[in-house]
Amino acid sequence: MVATTFLLLLVQGLLQYPQQAGDGLDEAVLGCMEQRAEWFGLKKIRCNPDNSGQESSNSNLVEEKEGNNVVARKEVGRNNGNVEEDYHQKVKSNLGSVSDELIVFPVENLDKGCSMIIDPVDKLTEIFCQGLSDSFYLVPQEAIGVGSVFEGWGPRACDAVYCVLVPLSPPPGHAFHLELDTAGMAQRSFCVRVELLCTCMRKQLGKDMLCFLHHPEEELRRKQESCLLHTLCTGSYLDVEKTVQWFCRFVRVAWLFLPESCHWHLMLQPSSRSCKFQLSKDKESCMAEMVFGVRQGNSDIFVGSQPSQVGMASTVWLETYAMAEAKFFRHISRQAPLNSWHCKNLQLLAAAKTGVAFYSYALKTVVMHLLSTVPLIQWRRKDLGWWLMDTLKYLHCSLKTKQLDHFVIGNERFPMEISLPSDLRLAEPLNLFRHLASNPNAHVKATQEYIHLLHRLKKLLIHGP
Protein backbone atom coordinates (compact mmCIF):
# COMPACT_ATOMS: atom_id res chain seq x y z
CA MET A 1 0.00 0.00 0.00
CA VAL A 2 1.34 3.43 -0.92
CA ALA A 3 0.83 5.84 1.96
CA THR A 4 -0.27 9.28 0.81
CA THR A 5 -1.97 11.82 2.98
CA PHE A 6 -2.76 14.17 0.13
CA LEU A 7 -6.07 12.68 -0.92
CA LEU A 8 -7.18 11.96 2.62
CA LEU A 9 -6.61 15.60 3.40
CA LEU A 10 -8.35 16.60 0.22
CA VAL A 11 -11.44 14.55 0.92
CA GLN A 12 -11.58 15.12 4.66
CA GLY A 13 -10.55 18.77 4.69
CA LEU A 14 -12.21 20.13 1.56
CA LEU A 15 -14.49 17.89 -0.41
CA GLN A 16 -15.89 15.23 1.90
CA TYR A 17 -19.42 14.01 1.33
CA PRO A 18 -21.36 11.09 2.79
CA GLN A 19 -21.49 7.81 0.93
CA GLN A 20 -24.60 7.29 -1.20
CA ALA A 21 -27.27 4.82 -0.19
CA GLY A 22 -28.84 4.79 -3.65
CA ASP A 23 -29.85 6.87 -6.64
CA GLY A 24 -32.86 8.49 -5.01
CA LEU A 25 -31.33 11.65 -3.62
CA ASP A 26 -34.03 14.15 -2.80
CA GLU A 27 -33.88 17.82 -1.79
CA ALA A 28 -33.43 16.93 1.87
CA VAL A 29 -30.40 14.78 1.13
CA LEU A 30 -28.95 17.43 -1.17
CA GLY A 31 -29.53 19.99 1.57
CA CYS A 32 -27.64 17.78 4.00
CA MET A 33 -24.81 17.52 1.50
CA GLU A 34 -24.73 21.30 1.21
CA GLN A 35 -24.52 21.62 5.00
CA ARG A 36 -21.60 19.20 5.08
CA ALA A 37 -20.00 21.17 2.27
CA GLU A 38 -20.26 24.34 4.38
CA TRP A 39 -18.80 22.51 7.38
CA PHE A 40 -15.80 21.34 5.40
CA GLY A 41 -15.10 24.72 3.83
CA LEU A 42 -16.58 24.34 0.35
CA LYS A 43 -18.58 27.54 0.76
CA LYS A 44 -15.28 29.43 0.81
CA ILE A 45 -14.70 28.50 -2.82
CA ARG A 46 -15.93 31.18 -5.17
CA CYS A 47 -18.16 29.44 -7.71
CA ASN A 48 -17.13 31.38 -10.78
CA PRO A 49 -15.72 29.60 -13.85
CA ASP A 50 -13.66 32.68 -14.69
CA ASN A 51 -11.86 32.15 -11.42
CA SER A 52 -10.36 29.00 -12.98
CA GLY A 53 -9.99 27.35 -9.61
CA GLN A 54 -7.35 29.83 -8.49
CA GLU A 55 -8.98 31.03 -5.30
CA SER A 56 -7.85 28.96 -2.38
CA SER A 57 -10.39 26.89 -0.56
CA ASN A 58 -9.04 28.13 2.76
CA SER A 59 -9.10 31.76 3.81
CA ASN A 60 -5.65 31.38 5.32
CA LEU A 61 -4.14 30.49 1.95
CA VAL A 62 -3.52 33.49 -0.29
CA GLU A 63 -1.85 34.10 -3.63
CA GLU A 64 0.71 36.65 -4.63
CA LYS A 65 -0.05 38.07 -8.06
CA GLU A 66 1.90 40.07 -10.59
CA GLY A 67 -0.43 41.62 -13.15
CA ASN A 68 -2.93 38.93 -14.14
CA ASN A 69 -0.54 36.05 -13.52
CA VAL A 70 -0.39 33.94 -10.42
CA VAL A 71 3.20 33.95 -9.20
CA ALA A 72 3.17 31.77 -6.11
CA ARG A 73 1.05 30.50 -3.27
CA LYS A 74 2.16 31.00 0.28
CA GLU A 75 0.74 30.16 3.64
CA VAL A 76 -0.06 33.00 6.01
CA GLY A 77 -1.47 32.85 9.47
CA ARG A 78 -2.60 29.73 11.23
CA ASN A 79 -5.05 30.73 13.88
CA ASN A 80 -7.55 27.93 13.76
CA GLY A 81 -5.97 25.56 16.24
CA ASN A 82 -3.73 22.55 16.20
CA VAL A 83 -5.86 20.56 13.74
CA GLU A 84 -5.60 23.16 11.00
CA GLU A 85 -1.91 23.70 11.73
CA ASP A 86 -1.31 19.99 11.43
CA TYR A 87 -3.35 19.96 8.21
CA HIS A 88 -1.19 22.64 6.61
CA GLN A 89 2.01 20.94 7.72
CA LYS A 90 0.93 17.68 6.15
CA VAL A 91 -0.16 19.36 2.92
CA LYS A 92 3.14 21.22 2.69
CA SER A 93 5.18 18.10 3.24
CA ASN A 94 3.16 15.77 1.02
CA LEU A 95 2.20 17.81 -2.06
CA GLY A 96 4.86 16.12 -4.16
CA SER A 97 4.80 12.70 -2.56
CA VAL A 98 2.29 10.98 -4.81
CA SER A 99 3.96 7.86 -6.14
CA ASP A 100 5.21 7.76 -9.73
CA GLU A 101 3.94 4.21 -9.92
CA LEU A 102 0.38 5.41 -9.51
CA ILE A 103 0.21 8.51 -11.68
CA VAL A 104 2.91 8.14 -14.31
CA PHE A 105 1.46 5.34 -16.33
CA PRO A 106 4.12 3.96 -18.69
CA VAL A 107 4.03 5.77 -22.04
CA GLU A 108 6.23 3.41 -24.04
CA ASN A 109 3.41 0.96 -24.73
CA LEU A 110 1.03 3.82 -25.57
CA ASP A 111 3.50 5.29 -28.06
CA LYS A 112 3.96 1.86 -29.58
CA GLY A 113 0.20 1.48 -29.83
CA CYS A 114 -0.18 4.87 -31.53
CA SER A 115 2.29 3.87 -34.23
CA MET A 116 0.78 0.42 -34.49
CA ILE A 117 -2.62 1.97 -35.27
CA ILE A 118 -1.70 5.00 -37.37
CA ASP A 119 0.70 3.13 -39.67
CA PRO A 120 -1.71 0.38 -40.84
CA VAL A 121 -4.60 2.85 -41.13
CA ASP A 122 -2.50 5.00 -43.47
CA LYS A 123 -1.56 1.87 -45.45
CA LEU A 124 -5.22 0.92 -45.67
CA THR A 125 -6.16 4.34 -47.05
CA GLU A 126 -3.28 4.07 -49.55
CA ILE A 127 -4.53 0.68 -50.74
CA PHE A 128 -8.00 2.12 -50.90
CA CYS A 129 -6.96 5.07 -53.06
CA GLN A 130 -5.01 2.82 -55.41
CA GLY A 131 -7.65 0.13 -55.71
CA LEU A 132 -10.62 2.45 -56.19
CA SER A 133 -8.93 5.25 -58.10
CA ASP A 134 -11.28 4.80 -61.06
CA SER A 135 -14.44 4.66 -58.98
CA PHE A 136 -16.63 7.35 -57.48
CA TYR A 137 -16.58 6.36 -53.85
CA LEU A 138 -15.29 8.54 -51.02
CA VAL A 139 -11.61 9.45 -50.94
CA PRO A 140 -10.03 8.92 -47.46
CA GLN A 141 -7.16 11.19 -46.43
CA GLU A 142 -4.27 10.69 -44.00
CA ALA A 143 -5.48 9.61 -40.56
CA ILE A 144 -5.27 11.98 -37.61
CA GLY A 145 -4.72 10.71 -34.07
CA VAL A 146 -7.23 12.27 -31.66
CA GLY A 147 -8.50 11.64 -28.15
CA SER A 148 -6.81 11.09 -24.80
CA VAL A 149 -4.03 8.75 -25.94
CA PHE A 150 -2.79 11.05 -28.69
CA GLU A 151 -3.25 14.12 -26.46
CA GLY A 152 -0.86 12.72 -23.85
CA TRP A 153 -3.17 11.84 -20.97
CA GLY A 154 -4.44 8.45 -22.02
CA PRO A 155 -4.99 5.54 -19.64
CA ARG A 156 -2.73 2.55 -19.30
CA ALA A 157 -2.12 0.75 -22.58
CA CYS A 158 -4.32 -2.18 -21.59
CA ASP A 159 -7.31 0.17 -21.17
CA ALA A 160 -6.61 2.52 -24.08
CA VAL A 161 -8.77 3.00 -27.16
CA TYR A 162 -6.73 4.47 -30.00
CA CYS A 163 -9.04 6.83 -31.83
CA VAL A 164 -8.20 8.15 -35.29
CA LEU A 165 -10.09 10.60 -37.43
CA VAL A 166 -10.13 9.76 -41.15
CA PRO A 167 -11.04 12.82 -43.26
CA LEU A 168 -13.19 12.09 -46.30
CA SER A 169 -13.08 14.02 -49.56
CA PRO A 170 -15.59 13.83 -52.41
CA PRO A 171 -14.66 11.86 -55.54
CA PRO A 172 -14.28 13.56 -58.94
CA GLY A 173 -17.50 15.10 -60.22
CA HIS A 174 -18.88 15.57 -56.70
CA ALA A 175 -18.92 18.29 -54.05
CA PHE A 176 -19.90 18.39 -50.38
CA HIS A 177 -22.11 21.09 -48.84
CA LEU A 178 -22.60 21.17 -45.07
CA GLU A 179 -26.10 22.08 -43.93
CA LEU A 180 -26.61 22.94 -40.27
CA ASP A 181 -29.31 20.80 -38.68
CA THR A 182 -29.68 21.27 -34.93
CA ALA A 183 -33.31 20.22 -34.56
CA GLY A 184 -33.60 18.34 -31.28
CA MET A 185 -29.83 18.02 -30.88
CA ALA A 186 -27.80 19.31 -27.96
CA GLN A 187 -24.63 19.29 -30.06
CA ARG A 188 -24.31 21.12 -33.37
CA SER A 189 -25.05 18.71 -36.18
CA PHE A 190 -24.96 18.83 -39.96
CA CYS A 191 -26.15 16.98 -43.01
CA VAL A 192 -23.63 16.53 -45.81
CA ARG A 193 -25.40 17.25 -49.08
CA VAL A 194 -23.73 15.68 -52.11
CA GLU A 195 -23.86 17.70 -55.31
CA LEU A 196 -22.99 16.44 -58.80
CA LEU A 197 -20.68 18.70 -60.79
CA CYS A 198 -20.35 19.15 -64.53
CA THR A 199 -17.25 17.33 -65.80
CA CYS A 200 -17.69 17.91 -69.54
CA MET A 201 -14.43 19.86 -69.69
CA ARG A 202 -12.51 16.87 -68.34
CA LYS A 203 -13.14 14.99 -71.60
CA GLN A 204 -11.83 17.92 -73.59
CA LEU A 205 -8.71 17.87 -71.43
CA GLY A 206 -8.10 14.22 -72.30
CA LYS A 207 -9.61 12.63 -69.16
CA ASP A 208 -11.91 9.71 -69.88
CA MET A 209 -14.86 10.61 -67.66
CA LEU A 210 -18.52 10.93 -68.49
CA CYS A 211 -20.48 13.79 -67.00
CA PHE A 212 -23.09 12.67 -64.47
CA LEU A 213 -25.14 15.73 -65.28
CA HIS A 214 -25.10 15.80 -69.08
CA HIS A 215 -24.64 12.23 -70.34
CA PRO A 216 -27.60 9.88 -70.77
CA GLU A 217 -28.30 7.67 -67.77
CA GLU A 218 -28.16 4.49 -69.88
CA GLU A 219 -24.67 5.38 -71.15
CA LEU A 220 -23.53 6.15 -67.63
CA ARG A 221 -24.72 2.73 -66.41
CA ARG A 222 -22.90 0.93 -69.24
CA LYS A 223 -19.60 2.78 -69.23
CA GLN A 224 -19.05 4.26 -65.76
CA GLU A 225 -19.21 3.43 -62.09
CA SER A 226 -22.25 4.69 -60.20
CA CYS A 227 -22.02 8.14 -58.67
CA LEU A 228 -21.74 8.58 -54.92
CA LEU A 229 -25.42 9.53 -54.71
CA HIS A 230 -26.35 5.98 -55.77
CA THR A 231 -24.02 4.15 -53.38
CA LEU A 232 -23.43 5.74 -49.98
CA CYS A 233 -26.17 8.35 -49.81
CA THR A 234 -29.76 8.47 -48.62
CA GLY A 235 -31.50 10.85 -50.93
CA SER A 236 -29.05 13.68 -51.56
CA TYR A 237 -27.19 13.27 -48.26
CA LEU A 238 -24.14 11.24 -47.30
CA ASP A 239 -25.22 8.40 -45.01
CA VAL A 240 -23.08 7.71 -41.94
CA GLU A 241 -24.08 4.09 -41.49
CA LYS A 242 -23.69 3.19 -45.17
CA THR A 243 -20.25 4.83 -45.16
CA VAL A 244 -19.14 2.93 -42.05
CA GLN A 245 -20.43 -0.42 -43.29
CA TRP A 246 -18.74 0.07 -46.65
CA PHE A 247 -15.41 1.01 -45.06
CA CYS A 248 -15.54 -1.89 -42.59
CA ARG A 249 -16.03 -4.35 -45.45
CA PHE A 250 -13.05 -2.81 -47.19
CA VAL A 251 -10.89 -3.02 -44.04
CA ARG A 252 -11.72 -6.70 -43.59
CA VAL A 253 -10.40 -7.50 -47.09
CA ALA A 254 -7.57 -4.96 -47.39
CA TRP A 255 -6.06 -6.00 -44.05
CA LEU A 256 -4.93 -9.27 -45.62
CA PHE A 257 -2.65 -7.33 -47.97
CA LEU A 258 -0.74 -5.60 -45.15
CA PRO A 259 2.50 -7.03 -43.70
CA GLU A 260 1.01 -6.61 -40.22
CA SER A 261 -1.59 -9.27 -41.00
CA CYS A 262 1.12 -11.97 -40.75
CA HIS A 263 1.56 -11.29 -37.05
CA TRP A 264 -1.60 -9.52 -35.88
CA HIS A 265 -5.17 -10.75 -35.96
CA LEU A 266 -7.82 -8.13 -36.75
CA MET A 267 -11.33 -8.54 -35.40
CA LEU A 268 -14.01 -5.99 -36.25
CA GLN A 269 -16.32 -4.93 -33.43
CA PRO A 270 -20.03 -4.10 -33.83
CA SER A 271 -20.56 -0.38 -34.40
CA SER A 272 -22.93 1.51 -36.68
CA ARG A 273 -21.22 4.91 -36.69
CA SER A 274 -17.51 4.09 -36.47
CA CYS A 275 -15.14 1.32 -37.51
CA LYS A 276 -13.96 -0.40 -34.34
CA PHE A 277 -11.47 -3.23 -34.40
CA GLN A 278 -9.19 -5.14 -32.07
CA LEU A 279 -5.66 -6.15 -32.95
CA SER A 280 -4.25 -9.12 -31.05
CA LYS A 281 -1.03 -11.13 -31.06
CA ASP A 282 -0.24 -13.73 -28.42
CA LYS A 283 -0.99 -11.92 -25.15
CA GLU A 284 -0.87 -8.44 -26.65
CA SER A 285 -3.98 -6.62 -27.83
CA CYS A 286 -5.20 -3.11 -28.47
CA MET A 287 -8.50 -1.52 -29.41
CA ALA A 288 -8.86 1.08 -32.15
CA GLU A 289 -11.72 3.20 -33.42
CA MET A 290 -11.82 4.91 -36.81
CA VAL A 291 -14.16 7.90 -36.96
CA PHE A 292 -14.88 9.47 -40.34
CA GLY A 293 -15.24 13.18 -40.89
CA VAL A 294 -15.82 15.94 -43.43
CA ARG A 295 -13.77 19.08 -42.87
CA GLN A 296 -15.50 22.44 -42.49
CA GLY A 297 -13.75 24.53 -45.13
CA ASN A 298 -10.02 24.80 -44.37
CA SER A 299 -10.51 24.76 -40.60
CA ASP A 300 -9.53 22.19 -37.96
CA ILE A 301 -13.20 21.46 -37.26
CA PHE A 302 -14.98 18.48 -38.80
CA VAL A 303 -18.41 16.97 -38.88
CA GLY A 304 -17.91 13.39 -37.80
CA SER A 305 -19.54 10.00 -37.65
CA GLN A 306 -18.96 9.53 -33.92
CA PRO A 307 -21.83 7.93 -31.97
CA SER A 308 -24.31 10.07 -30.10
CA GLN A 309 -27.87 9.74 -28.88
CA VAL A 310 -30.03 6.76 -29.72
CA GLY A 311 -32.35 7.21 -32.66
CA MET A 312 -30.25 9.81 -34.47
CA ALA A 313 -30.84 9.81 -38.23
CA SER A 314 -28.14 8.11 -40.28
CA THR A 315 -27.68 11.26 -42.38
CA VAL A 316 -26.72 13.38 -39.35
CA TRP A 317 -23.03 14.15 -38.79
CA LEU A 318 -22.02 15.69 -35.44
CA GLU A 319 -19.64 18.60 -35.23
CA THR A 320 -16.39 17.36 -33.70
CA TYR A 321 -13.62 19.43 -32.12
CA ALA A 322 -11.29 16.46 -31.63
CA MET A 323 -8.61 17.65 -34.06
CA ALA A 324 -8.64 21.23 -32.69
CA GLU A 325 -8.35 19.93 -29.12
CA ALA A 326 -5.52 17.56 -30.05
CA LYS A 327 -3.72 20.53 -31.61
CA PHE A 328 -4.31 22.51 -28.41
CA PHE A 329 -2.54 19.87 -26.32
CA ARG A 330 0.37 19.87 -28.77
CA HIS A 331 0.41 23.68 -28.58
CA ILE A 332 0.62 23.49 -24.78
CA SER A 333 3.32 20.81 -24.87
CA ARG A 334 5.52 23.00 -27.08
CA GLN A 335 5.26 25.87 -24.59
CA ALA A 336 5.35 23.92 -21.34
CA PRO A 337 8.61 23.39 -19.45
CA LEU A 338 10.10 19.91 -19.39
CA ASN A 339 8.88 19.29 -15.85
CA SER A 340 5.27 20.21 -16.60
CA TRP A 341 2.75 17.75 -15.20
CA HIS A 342 -0.43 19.16 -16.72
CA CYS A 343 -1.28 15.86 -18.39
CA LYS A 344 -0.59 13.86 -15.23
CA ASN A 345 -3.28 15.79 -13.39
CA LEU A 346 -5.84 14.90 -16.04
CA GLN A 347 -4.52 11.37 -16.37
CA LEU A 348 -5.02 10.64 -12.70
CA LEU A 349 -8.51 12.15 -12.60
CA ALA A 350 -9.55 10.24 -15.71
CA ALA A 351 -8.26 7.00 -14.19
CA ALA A 352 -10.39 7.61 -11.11
CA LYS A 353 -13.58 8.70 -12.83
CA THR A 354 -16.68 6.56 -13.06
CA GLY A 355 -20.06 7.12 -14.64
CA VAL A 356 -21.28 8.25 -18.02
CA ALA A 357 -19.08 9.28 -20.94
CA PHE A 358 -19.62 13.02 -20.60
CA TYR A 359 -17.70 13.01 -17.35
CA SER A 360 -14.30 12.45 -19.00
CA TYR A 361 -14.98 15.29 -21.39
CA ALA A 362 -16.02 17.52 -18.49
CA LEU A 363 -12.73 16.80 -16.69
CA LYS A 364 -10.81 17.47 -19.89
CA THR A 365 -12.70 20.74 -20.43
CA VAL A 366 -11.92 21.94 -16.91
CA VAL A 367 -8.21 21.21 -17.32
CA MET A 368 -8.10 22.91 -20.73
CA HIS A 369 -9.66 26.04 -19.20
CA LEU A 370 -7.04 26.00 -16.45
CA LEU A 371 -4.23 25.48 -18.96
CA SER A 372 -5.35 28.55 -20.92
CA THR A 373 -5.44 30.83 -17.86
CA VAL A 374 -2.65 29.63 -15.57
CA PRO A 375 1.07 30.07 -16.39
CA LEU A 376 2.50 26.74 -17.48
CA ILE A 377 5.49 27.16 -15.18
CA GLN A 378 3.15 26.38 -12.31
CA TRP A 379 2.16 22.95 -13.62
CA ARG A 380 5.13 21.34 -11.90
CA ARG A 381 5.27 18.04 -10.10
CA LYS A 382 5.53 19.68 -6.71
CA ASP A 383 2.31 21.58 -7.43
CA LEU A 384 0.36 18.50 -8.54
CA GLY A 385 -1.57 18.37 -5.28
CA TRP A 386 -2.71 21.95 -5.70
CA TRP A 387 -3.85 21.39 -9.26
CA LEU A 388 -5.77 18.27 -8.38
CA MET A 389 -7.62 20.28 -5.76
CA ASP A 390 -8.12 23.25 -8.08
CA THR A 391 -9.47 21.01 -10.84
CA LEU A 392 -11.90 19.35 -8.47
CA LYS A 393 -12.97 22.72 -7.06
CA TYR A 394 -13.58 24.06 -10.56
CA LEU A 395 -15.63 20.97 -11.41
CA HIS A 396 -17.57 21.20 -8.15
CA CYS A 397 -18.44 24.85 -8.78
CA SER A 398 -19.46 24.06 -12.34
CA LEU A 399 -21.80 21.34 -11.11
CA LYS A 400 -23.22 23.62 -8.45
CA THR A 401 -23.86 26.49 -10.86
CA LYS A 402 -24.78 24.06 -13.68
CA GLN A 403 -22.44 26.00 -15.94
CA LEU A 404 -19.38 24.64 -17.77
CA ASP A 405 -18.47 26.50 -20.94
CA HIS A 406 -17.26 24.52 -23.93
CA PHE A 407 -13.55 25.12 -24.42
CA VAL A 408 -13.59 25.66 -28.19
CA ILE A 409 -16.93 27.31 -28.95
CA GLY A 410 -16.89 31.05 -28.28
CA ASN A 411 -13.60 30.93 -26.35
CA GLU A 412 -11.64 34.15 -26.81
CA ARG A 413 -8.53 32.50 -25.33
CA PHE A 414 -8.43 29.69 -27.86
CA PRO A 415 -5.09 29.85 -29.73
CA MET A 416 -5.33 31.72 -33.01
CA GLU A 417 -2.88 29.30 -34.66
CA ILE A 418 -5.60 26.64 -34.57
CA SER A 419 -8.03 27.32 -37.38
CA LEU A 420 -11.72 27.62 -36.50
CA PRO A 421 -14.71 28.65 -38.61
CA SER A 422 -15.40 32.32 -37.91
CA ASP A 423 -18.92 31.64 -36.67
CA LEU A 424 -17.56 29.14 -34.12
CA ARG A 425 -14.96 31.50 -32.66
CA LEU A 426 -17.51 34.32 -32.36
CA ALA A 427 -20.40 32.15 -31.15
CA GLU A 428 -21.96 32.31 -27.71
CA PRO A 429 -20.15 29.87 -25.39
CA LEU A 430 -21.93 26.54 -25.22
CA ASN A 431 -22.80 25.38 -21.70
CA LEU A 432 -21.95 21.69 -21.42
CA PHE A 433 -24.02 21.46 -18.23
CA ARG A 434 -27.13 23.18 -19.58
CA HIS A 435 -29.09 19.94 -19.36
CA LEU A 436 -28.49 19.83 -15.60
CA ALA A 437 -30.53 23.02 -15.15
CA SER A 438 -33.61 21.55 -16.84
CA ASN A 439 -33.26 17.98 -15.57
CA PRO A 440 -33.03 17.66 -11.76
CA ASN A 441 -32.46 13.91 -11.99
CA ALA A 442 -29.49 14.44 -14.30
CA HIS A 443 -28.07 17.00 -11.87
CA VAL A 444 -28.44 14.57 -8.97
CA LYS A 445 -26.72 11.84 -10.97
CA ALA A 446 -23.87 14.15 -11.98
CA THR A 447 -23.42 15.16 -8.35
CA GLN A 448 -23.33 11.52 -7.31
CA GLU A 449 -20.72 10.77 -9.95
CA TYR A 450 -18.62 13.64 -8.65
CA ILE A 451 -18.80 12.18 -5.15
CA HIS A 452 -17.90 8.73 -6.48
CA LEU A 453 -14.92 10.35 -8.20
CA LEU A 454 -13.63 11.61 -4.87
CA HIS A 455 -13.94 8.22 -3.21
CA ARG A 456 -12.46 6.44 -6.24
CA LEU A 457 -9.56 8.88 -6.30
CA LYS A 458 -8.84 8.18 -2.66
CA LYS A 459 -8.97 4.43 -3.27
CA LEU A 460 -6.78 4.68 -6.36
CA LEU A 461 -4.02 6.58 -4.62
CA ILE A 462 -4.07 4.42 -1.52
CA HIS A 463 -4.40 0.99 -3.08
CA GLY A 464 -2.99 1.59 -6.54
CA PRO A 465 -4.45 1.32 -10.05
Coordinates of N, CA, C and O in Angstrom, one line a residue, residues 26-88:
D26 N -33.0 13.1 -2.7 CA -34.0 14.2 -2.8 C -33.5 15.5 -2.3 O -32.3 15.6 -2.0
E27 N -34.3 16.5 -2.2 CA -33.9 17.8 -1.8 C -33.3 17.8 -0.4 O -32.4 18.5 0.0
A28 N -33.9 17.0 0.5 CA -33.4 16.9 1.9 C -32.0 16.4 1.9 O -31.2 16.9 2.7
V29 N -31.7 15.3 1.1 CA -30.4 14.8 1.1 C -29.4 15.8 0.5 O -28.3 16.0 1.0
L30 N -29.8 16.4 -0.6 CA -28.9 17.4 -1.2 C -28.7 18.6 -0.2 O -27.6 19.1 -0.1
G31 N -29.7 18.9 0.6 CA -29.5 20.0 1.6 C -28.5 19.6 2.6 O -27.7 20.4 3.1
C32 N -28.6 18.3 3.0 CA -27.6 17.8 4.0 C -26.2 17.8 3.4 O -25.3 18.2 4.1
M33 N -26.1 17.5 2.1 CA -24.8 17.5 1.5 C -24.3 18.9 1.5 O -23.1 19.2 1.7
E34 N -25.2 19.9 1.2 CA -24.7 21.3 1.2 C -24.2 21.7 2.6 O -23.2 22.4 2.7
Q35 N -24.9 21.3 3.6 CA -24.5 21.6 5.0 C -23.1 21.0 5.3 O -22.3 21.7 5.9
R36 N -22.9 19.8 4.9 CA -21.6 19.2 5.1 C -20.5 19.9 4.3 O -19.4 20.1 4.7
A37 N -20.9 20.4 3.1 CA -20.0 21.2 2.3 C -19.6 22.4 3.0 O -18.4 22.8 3.0
E38 N -20.6 23.1 3.6 CA -20.3 24.3 4.4 C -19.3 24.0 5.5 O -18.4 24.7 5.8
W39 N -19.6 22.9 6.2 CA -18.8 22.5 7.4 C -17.4 22.3 7.0 O -16.4 22.6 7.7
F40 N -17.1 21.7 5.8 CA -15.8 21.3 5.4 C -15.1 22.4 4.6 O -14.1 22.2 4.0
G41 N -15.8 23.6 4.5 CA -15.1 24.7 3.8 C -15.4 24.9 2.4 O -14.8 25.8 1.8
L42 N -16.3 24.2 1.8 CA -16.6 24.3 0.4 C -17.2 25.7 0.1 O -17.1 26.2 -1.0
K43 N -17.9 26.3 1.0 CA -18.6 27.5 0.8 C -17.6 28.7 0.6 O -17.9 29.7 0.1
K44 N -16.3 28.4 1.0 CA -15.3 29.4 0.8 C -14.7 29.5 -0.6 O -13.9 30.3 -1.0
I45 N -15.1 28.5 -1.4 CA -14.7 28.5 -2.8 C -15.6 29.4 -3.6 O -16.8 29.2 -3.6
R46 N -15.1 30.3 -4.3 CA -15.9 31.2 -5.2 C -16.4 30.4 -6.4 O -15.5 30.0 -7.2
C47 N -17.7 30.2 -6.6 CA -18.2 29.4 -7.7 C -18.3 30.3 -9.0 O -19.4 30.7 -9.3
N48 N -17.2 30.6 -9.6 CA -17.1 31.4 -10.8 C -16.2 30.8 -11.7 O -15.0 30.7 -11.5
P49 N -16.6 30.2 -12.9 CA -15.7 29.6 -13.9 C -14.6 30.5 -14.3 O -13.5 30.0 -14.5
D50 N -14.8 31.8 -14.3 CA -13.7 32.7 -14.7 C -12.5 32.7 -13.7 O -11.4 33.1 -13.9
N51 N -12.9 32.2 -12.5 CA -11.9 32.1 -11.4 C -10.8 31.1 -11.7 O -9.7 31.1 -11.2
S52 N -11.3 30.1 -12.5 CA -10.4 29.0 -13.0 C -9.7 28.2 -11.8 O -8.6 27.8 -11.9
G53 N -10.5 28.2 -10.7 CA -10.0 27.3 -9.6 C -8.8 28.0 -8.9 O -8.2 27.3 -8.1
Q54 N -8.5 29.3 -9.1 CA -7.3 29.8 -8.5 C -7.5 30.3 -7.1 O -6.6 30.5 -6.3
E55 N -8.8 30.6 -6.7 CA -9.0 31.0 -5.3 C -8.8 29.9 -4.3 O -9.4 28.8 -4.5
S56 N -8.1 30.0 -3.3 CA -7.8 29.0 -2.4 C -9.1 28.6 -1.6 O -10.0 29.4 -1.4
S57 N -9.2 27.3 -1.3 CA -10.4 26.9 -0.6 C -10.3 27.3 0.9 O -11.3 27.1 1.6
N58 N -9.2 27.8 1.4 CA -9.0 28.1 2.8 C -8.7 29.6 2.9 O -7.8 30.1 2.1
S59 N -9.3 30.3 3.7 CA -9.1 31.8 3.8 C -7.7 32.1 4.3 O -7.3 33.2 4.2
N60 N -7.0 31.1 4.9 CA -5.6 31.4 5.3 C -4.6 31.1 4.3 O -3.4 31.1 4.5
L61 N -5.1 30.7 3.1 CA -4.1 30.5 2.0 C -4.4 31.6 1.0 O -5.5 31.8 0.5
V62 N -3.4 32.4 0.6 CA -3.5 33.5 -0.3 C -2.5 33.3 -1.4 O -1.6 32.5 -1.4
E63 N -2.7 34.2 -2.5 CA -1.8 34.1 -3.6 C -1.2 35.5 -3.8 O -1.9 36.5 -3.7
E64 N 0.1 35.4 -4.2 CA 0.7 36.6 -4.6 C 0.6 36.7 -6.1 O 0.8 35.8 -6.8
K65 N 0.2 37.9 -6.6 CA -0.1 38.1 -8.1 C 0.8 39.2 -8.6 O 1.1 40.2 -8.0
E66 N 1.2 39.0 -9.9 CA 1.9 40.1 -10.6 C 1.1 40.3 -11.9 O 1.1 39.4 -12.7
G67 N 0.4 41.4 -12.0 CA -0.4 41.6 -13.1 C -1.6 40.6 -13.0 O -2.2 40.5 -12.0
N68 N -1.9 39.9 -14.1 CA -2.9 38.9 -14.1 C -2.4 37.5 -13.9 O -3.2 36.6 -14.0
N69 N -1.1 37.4 -13.7 CA -0.5 36.0 -13.5 C -0.3 35.7 -12.1 O 0.1 36.5 -11.2
V70 N -0.7 34.4 -11.8 CA -0.4 33.9 -10.4 C 1.1 33.6 -10.3 O 1.6 32.9 -11.1
V71 N 1.8 34.2 -9.3 CA 3.2 34.0 -9.2 C 3.5 32.8 -8.2 O 4.2 31.9 -8.5
A72 N 2.9 32.8 -7.1 CA 3.2 31.8 -6.1 C 2.1 31.8 -5.1 O 1.4 32.7 -4.8
R73 N 1.9 30.6 -4.4 CA 1.1 30.5 -3.3 C 1.9 30.5 -2.0 O 3.0 30.0 -2.0
K74 N 1.4 31.1 -1.0 CA 2.2 31.0 0.3 C 1.2 30.9 1.4 O 0.0 31.3 1.3
E75 N 1.6 30.3 2.5 CA 0.7 30.2 3.6 C 0.9 31.3 4.6 O 2.1 31.7 4.8
V76 N -0.2 31.9 5.0 CA -0.1 33.0 6.0 C -1.0 32.7 7.1 O -2.2 32.4 6.9
G77 N -0.6 32.9 8.3 CA -1.5 32.8 9.5 C -2.1 31.5 9.7 O -2.6 30.9 8.8
R78 N -2.0 31.0 10.9 CA -2.6 29.7 11.2 C -3.2 29.9 12.6 O -2.6 29.7 13.6
N79 N -4.4 30.4 12.6 CA -5.1 30.7 13.9 C -6.2 29.9 14.2 O -7.0 30.2 15.1
N80 N -6.4 28.8 13.6 CA -7.6 27.9 13.8 C -7.3 26.7 14.6 O -7.9 25.7 14.4
G81 N -6.2 26.7 15.3 CA -6.0 25.6 16.2 C -5.0 24.5 15.7 O -4.5 24.6 14.6
N82 N -4.7 23.6 16.5 CA -3.7 22.6 16.2 C -4.1 21.7 15.0 O -3.3 21.2 14.3
V83 N -5.4 21.4 14.8 CA -5.9 20.6 13.7 C -5.5 21.2 12.4 O -5.0 20.6 11.5
E84 N -5.9 22.5 12.3 CA -5.6 23.2 11.0 C -4.1 23.3 10.8 O -3.6 23.2 9.7
E85 N -3.3 23.6 11.9 CA -1.9 23.7 11.7 C -1.3 22.4 11.3 O -0.4 22.4 10.4
D86 N -1.8 21.3 11.8 CA -1.3 20.0 11.4 C -1.7 19.7 10.0 O -0.9 19.1 9.2
Y87 N -2.9 20.1 9.6 CA -3.3 20.0 8.2 C -2.4 20.6 7.2 O -1.9 20.1 6.3
H88 N -2.1 21.9 7.5 CA -1.2 22.6 6.6 C 0.2 22.0 6.6 O 0.8 22.0 5.5

